[in-house]
Amino acid sequence: HLGFRVAITGRLDASTGDGLETFQKNYGVVGPVESGPATLRLLEQAVQCSVSIYELMDIAPQLDETRAQILLPYINASMYTANISTAARKAAYLAQLSYGSRGFSSLEAFDHDETTPRRRELDRSRSGNGAKSLGLGAFRITGRSNFERVGDALGIDLIKNPELAATHEHGF
């Protein structure tokens, strides 16, 4: 459901521990790999702040299952980080993501003809210049100040590396 590829066997075995360890690492749980109270609370919140692959494919019917499996962990992680847990917030967020990424097909900016990807450089010739390439990521980040603010929030330098805004890890 959360984008992890885990076979449901009905047994607690090594793959269960591996999955739990990955979850704890991804969600910042410190301590031994076990299903203690902190992990259980995070799992509950993660389930509330996520969509299944089938829900994602219902929202974006043109999205094939392989691409949905690739994107789902990034989408769910962004929903978890922003605490998007109600049906209304999920619907609004996923609608914006779908629109901004052309049905989850691209995180790149396109020229007006809708077919040619734009350059992903920021004009650094004068302070405050906007992007030559506008609209990177699912939220179509535009302008130097927005690249700077989003980069600061993500802990990355989008002024020097604007292409990071068009990656799965940072684009949602």
mmCIF file of C-alpha atoms in Angstrom:
data_model
loop_
_atom_site.group_PDB
_atom_site.id
_atom_site.type_symbol
_atom_site.label_atom_id
_atom_site.label_comp_id
_atom_site.label_asym_id
_atom_site.label_seq_id
_atom_site.Cartn_x
_atom_site.Cartn_y
_atom_site.Cartn_z
ATOM 1 C CA HIS A 1 0.000 0.000 0.000
ATOM 2 C CA LEU A 2 2.780 2.476 0.848
ATOM 3 C CA GLY A 3 4.858 1.704 -2.220
ATOM 4 C CA PHE A 4 6.995 -1.001 -0.651
ATOM 5 C CA ARG A 5 7.301 -4.174 -2.661
ATOM 6 C CA VAL A 6 6.665 -6.817 -0.015
ATOM 7 C CA ALA A 7 5.206 -10.239 -0.675
ATOM 8 C CA ILE A 8 2.340 -11.033 1.674
ATOM 9 C CA THR A 9 3.132 -14.477 3.010
ATOM 10 C CA GLY A 10 1.395 -14.452 6.390
ATOM 11 C CA ARG A 11 4.744 -15.188 8.048
ATOM 12 C CA LEU A 12 7.097 -12.973 9.964
ATOM 13 C CA ASP A 13 10.449 -13.698 8.372
ATOM 14 C CA ALA A 14 13.595 -11.959 7.118
ATOM 15 C CA SER A 15 11.691 -9.983 4.461
ATOM 16 C CA THR A 16 9.365 -8.624 7.161
ATOM 17 C CA GLY A 17 12.352 -7.391 9.149
ATOM 18 C CA ASP A 18 13.919 -5.914 6.014
ATOM 19 C CA GLY A 19 10.692 -4.071 5.184
ATOM 20 C CA LEU A 20 10.340 -2.794 8.733
ATOM 21 C CA GLU A 21 13.974 -1.665 8.780
ATOM 22 C CA THR A 22 13.489 0.206 5.483
ATOM 23 C CA PHE A 23 10.322 1.846 6.783
ATOM 24 C CA GLN A 24 12.008 2.920 10.015
ATOM 25 C CA LYS A 25 14.981 4.318 8.125
ATOM 26 C CA ASN A 26 12.785 6.220 5.656
ATOM 27 C CA TYR A 27 10.630 7.697 8.422
ATOM 28 C CA GLY A 28 13.406 8.487 10.874
ATOM 29 C CA VAL A 29 12.677 5.916 13.583
ATOM 30 C CA VAL A 30 15.809 5.424 15.651
ATOM 31 C CA GLY A 31 16.458 2.237 17.564
ATOM 32 C CA PRO A 32 16.201 -1.488 17.092
ATOM 33 C CA VAL A 33 14.195 -2.945 14.217
ATOM 34 C CA GLU A 34 10.995 -3.839 15.989
ATOM 35 C CA SER A 35 7.356 -2.891 15.843
ATOM 36 C CA GLY A 36 7.349 -0.756 18.977
ATOM 37 C CA PRO A 37 4.920 2.072 19.774
ATOM 38 C CA ALA A 38 6.836 4.722 17.789
ATOM 39 C CA THR A 39 6.925 2.555 14.675
ATOM 40 C CA LEU A 40 3.247 1.610 15.023
ATOM 41 C CA ARG A 41 2.226 5.290 15.341
ATOM 42 C CA LEU A 42 4.265 6.157 12.253
ATOM 43 C CA LEU A 43 2.816 3.228 10.318
ATOM 44 C CA GLU A 44 -0.702 4.396 11.192
ATOM 45 C CA GLN A 45 0.096 7.951 10.102
ATOM 46 C CA ALA A 46 1.822 6.710 6.943
ATOM 47 C CA VAL A 47 -1.265 4.685 5.985
ATOM 48 C CA GLN A 48 -3.514 7.712 6.566
ATOM 49 C CA CYS A 49 -1.209 9.892 4.453
ATOM 50 C CA SER A 50 -0.928 7.596 1.453
ATOM 51 C CA VAL A 51 -2.718 6.174 -1.534
ATOM 52 C CA SER A 52 -2.521 2.707 -2.975
ATOM 53 C CA ILE A 53 -1.259 1.951 -6.446
ATOM 54 C CA TYR A 54 -4.840 1.242 -7.494
ATOM 55 C CA GLU A 55 -6.085 4.589 -6.178
ATOM 56 C CA LEU A 56 -3.263 6.348 -8.014
ATOM 57 C CA MET A 57 -4.112 4.541 -11.258
ATOM 58 C CA ASP A 58 -7.811 5.430 -10.812
ATOM 59 C CA ILE A 59 -6.841 9.099 -10.481
ATOM 60 C CA ALA A 60 -4.569 8.944 -13.535
ATOM 61 C CA PRO A 61 -5.972 6.217 -15.808
ATOM 62 C CA GLN A 62 -3.279 6.798 -18.458
ATOM 63 C CA LEU A 63 -0.618 5.864 -15.879
ATOM 64 C CA ASP A 64 0.682 2.349 -16.403
ATOM 65 C CA GLU A 65 1.312 0.088 -13.409
ATOM 66 C CA THR A 66 5.106 0.037 -13.826
ATOM 67 C CA ARG A 67 5.369 3.836 -13.720
ATOM 68 C CA ALA A 68 2.855 3.966 -10.843
ATOM 69 C CA GLN A 69 5.052 1.558 -8.845
ATOM 70 C CA ILE A 70 8.083 3.778 -9.469
ATOM 71 C CA LEU A 71 6.325 7.005 -8.444
ATOM 72 C CA LEU A 72 4.198 5.752 -5.548
ATOM 73 C CA PRO A 73 6.894 5.817 -2.825
ATOM 74 C CA TYR A 74 7.809 9.416 -3.735
ATOM 75 C CA ILE A 75 4.191 10.565 -3.848
ATOM 76 C CA ASN A 76 3.347 8.866 -0.558
ATOM 77 C CA ALA A 77 6.484 10.253 1.098
ATOM 78 C CA SER A 78 5.520 13.777 0.046
ATOM 79 C CA MET A 79 1.979 13.256 1.352
ATOM 80 C CA TYR A 80 3.367 11.959 4.651
ATOM 81 C CA THR A 81 5.770 14.890 5.004
ATOM 82 C CA ALA A 82 2.943 17.382 4.388
ATOM 83 C CA ASN A 83 0.491 15.400 6.591
ATOM 84 C CA ILE A 84 -2.024 15.086 3.767
ATOM 85 C CA SER A 85 -4.418 12.648 5.393
ATOM 86 C CA THR A 86 -8.031 13.627 4.675
ATOM 87 C CA ALA A 87 -9.865 12.578 1.544
ATOM 88 C CA ALA A 88 -10.354 16.199 0.462
ATOM 89 C CA ARG A 89 -6.678 17.101 0.919
ATOM 90 C CA LYS A 90 -5.569 13.919 -0.869
ATOM 91 C CA ALA A 91 -7.878 14.671 -3.805
ATOM 92 C CA ALA A 92 -6.670 18.273 -4.125
ATOM 93 C CA TYR A 93 -3.008 17.319 -3.775
ATOM 94 C CA LEU A 94 -3.150 14.449 -6.253
ATOM 95 C CA ALA A 95 -5.116 16.551 -8.744
ATOM 96 C CA GLN A 96 -2.390 19.227 -8.569
ATOM 97 C CA LEU A 97 0.366 16.624 -8.919
ATOM 98 C CA SER A 98 -1.364 15.033 -11.888
ATOM 99 C CA TYR A 99 -1.915 18.378 -13.588
ATOM 100 C CA GLY A 100 1.607 19.646 -12.905
ATOM 101 C CA SER A 101 3.261 16.441 -14.077
ATOM 102 C CA ARG A 102 1.103 15.917 -17.165
ATOM 103 C CA GLY A 103 -0.661 12.909 -15.715
ATOM 104 C CA PHE A 104 2.482 11.797 -13.862
ATOM 105 C CA SER A 105 4.394 11.581 -17.140
ATOM 106 C CA SER A 106 6.987 14.353 -16.689
ATOM 107 C CA LEU A 107 8.515 16.690 -14.124
ATOM 108 C CA GLU A 108 10.187 18.744 -16.868
ATOM 109 C CA ALA A 109 9.106 22.141 -18.171
ATOM 110 C CA PHE A 110 7.878 22.332 -21.756
ATOM 111 C CA ASP A 111 7.876 25.130 -24.296
ATOM 112 C CA HIS A 112 4.622 26.574 -25.524
ATOM 113 C CA ASP A 113 4.390 23.992 -28.300
ATOM 114 C CA GLU A 114 4.042 21.417 -25.486
ATOM 115 C CA THR A 115 6.602 19.046 -27.029
ATOM 116 C CA THR A 116 10.072 20.510 -26.504
ATOM 117 C CA PRO A 117 11.598 20.332 -23.018
ATOM 118 C CA ARG A 118 12.999 23.679 -21.908
ATOM 119 C CA ARG A 119 16.501 24.262 -20.621
ATOM 120 C CA ARG A 120 16.954 23.663 -16.915
ATOM 121 C CA GLU A 121 19.383 26.438 -16.120
ATOM 122 C CA LEU A 122 18.905 29.528 -14.035
ATOM 123 C CA ASP A 123 20.111 32.773 -15.495
ATOM 124 C CA ARG A 124 22.862 33.769 -13.094
ATOM 125 C CA SER A 125 24.029 36.765 -15.149
ATOM 126 C CA ARG A 126 22.216 39.199 -12.847
ATOM 127 C CA SER A 127 21.012 38.762 -9.302
ATOM 128 C CA GLY A 128 17.307 37.991 -9.060
ATOM 129 C CA ASN A 129 16.830 36.772 -12.618
ATOM 130 C CA GLY A 130 14.203 34.107 -13.062
ATOM 131 C CA ALA A 131 14.592 30.729 -14.636
ATOM 132 C CA LYS A 132 15.209 30.341 -18.333
ATOM 133 C CA SER A 133 13.444 27.063 -17.771
ATOM 134 C CA LEU A 134 10.205 27.671 -15.955
ATOM 135 C CA GLY A 135 8.063 25.178 -14.189
ATOM 136 C CA LEU A 136 10.166 22.263 -12.948
ATOM 137 C CA GLY A 137 8.726 19.565 -10.713
ATOM 138 C CA ALA A 138 5.099 18.610 -10.203
ATOM 139 C CA PHE A 139 4.402 22.060 -8.767
ATOM 140 C CA ARG A 140 6.148 23.810 -11.679
ATOM 141 C CA ILE A 141 8.600 25.883 -9.655
ATOM 142 C CA THR A 142 9.264 29.199 -11.389
ATOM 143 C CA GLY A 143 11.604 32.088 -10.677
ATOM 144 C CA ARG A 144 14.875 32.355 -8.844
ATOM 145 C CA SER A 145 13.391 33.232 -5.438
ATOM 146 C CA ASN A 146 11.078 30.205 -5.552
ATOM 147 C CA PHE A 147 13.934 27.904 -6.553
ATOM 148 C CA GLU A 148 15.873 29.282 -3.606
ATOM 149 C CA ARG A 149 12.988 28.882 -1.108
ATOM 150 C CA VAL A 150 12.069 25.382 -2.246
ATOM 151 C CA GLY A 151 15.718 24.366 -2.269
ATOM 152 C CA ASP A 152 16.166 25.670 1.273
ATOM 153 C CA ALA A 153 13.083 23.746 2.428
ATOM 154 C CA LEU A 154 14.407 20.554 0.809
ATOM 155 C CA GLY A 155 17.973 21.108 2.004
ATOM 156 C CA ILE A 156 19.402 21.240 -1.533
ATOM 157 C CA ASP A 157 20.821 23.994 -3.751
ATOM 158 C CA LEU A 158 18.322 24.430 -6.575
ATOM 159 C CA ILE A 159 20.040 27.604 -7.760
ATOM 160 C CA LYS A 160 23.171 25.673 -8.734
ATOM 161 C CA ASN A 161 21.303 22.429 -9.493
ATOM 162 C CA PRO A 162 17.817 23.313 -10.798
ATOM 163 C CA GLU A 163 17.560 19.920 -12.526
ATOM 164 C CA LEU A 164 17.051 18.330 -9.090
ATOM 165 C CA ALA A 165 13.558 19.863 -9.019
ATOM 166 C CA ALA A 166 12.653 17.541 -11.899
ATOM 167 C CA THR A 167 13.717 14.332 -10.134
ATOM 168 C CA HIS A 168 11.353 11.888 -8.449
ATOM 169 C CA GLU A 169 13.060 12.435 -5.102
ATOM 170 C CA HIS A 170 12.523 16.215 -5.094
ATOM 171 C CA GLY A 171 9.817 16.819 -7.720
ATOM 172 C CA PHE A 172 6.844 15.885 -5.553
#
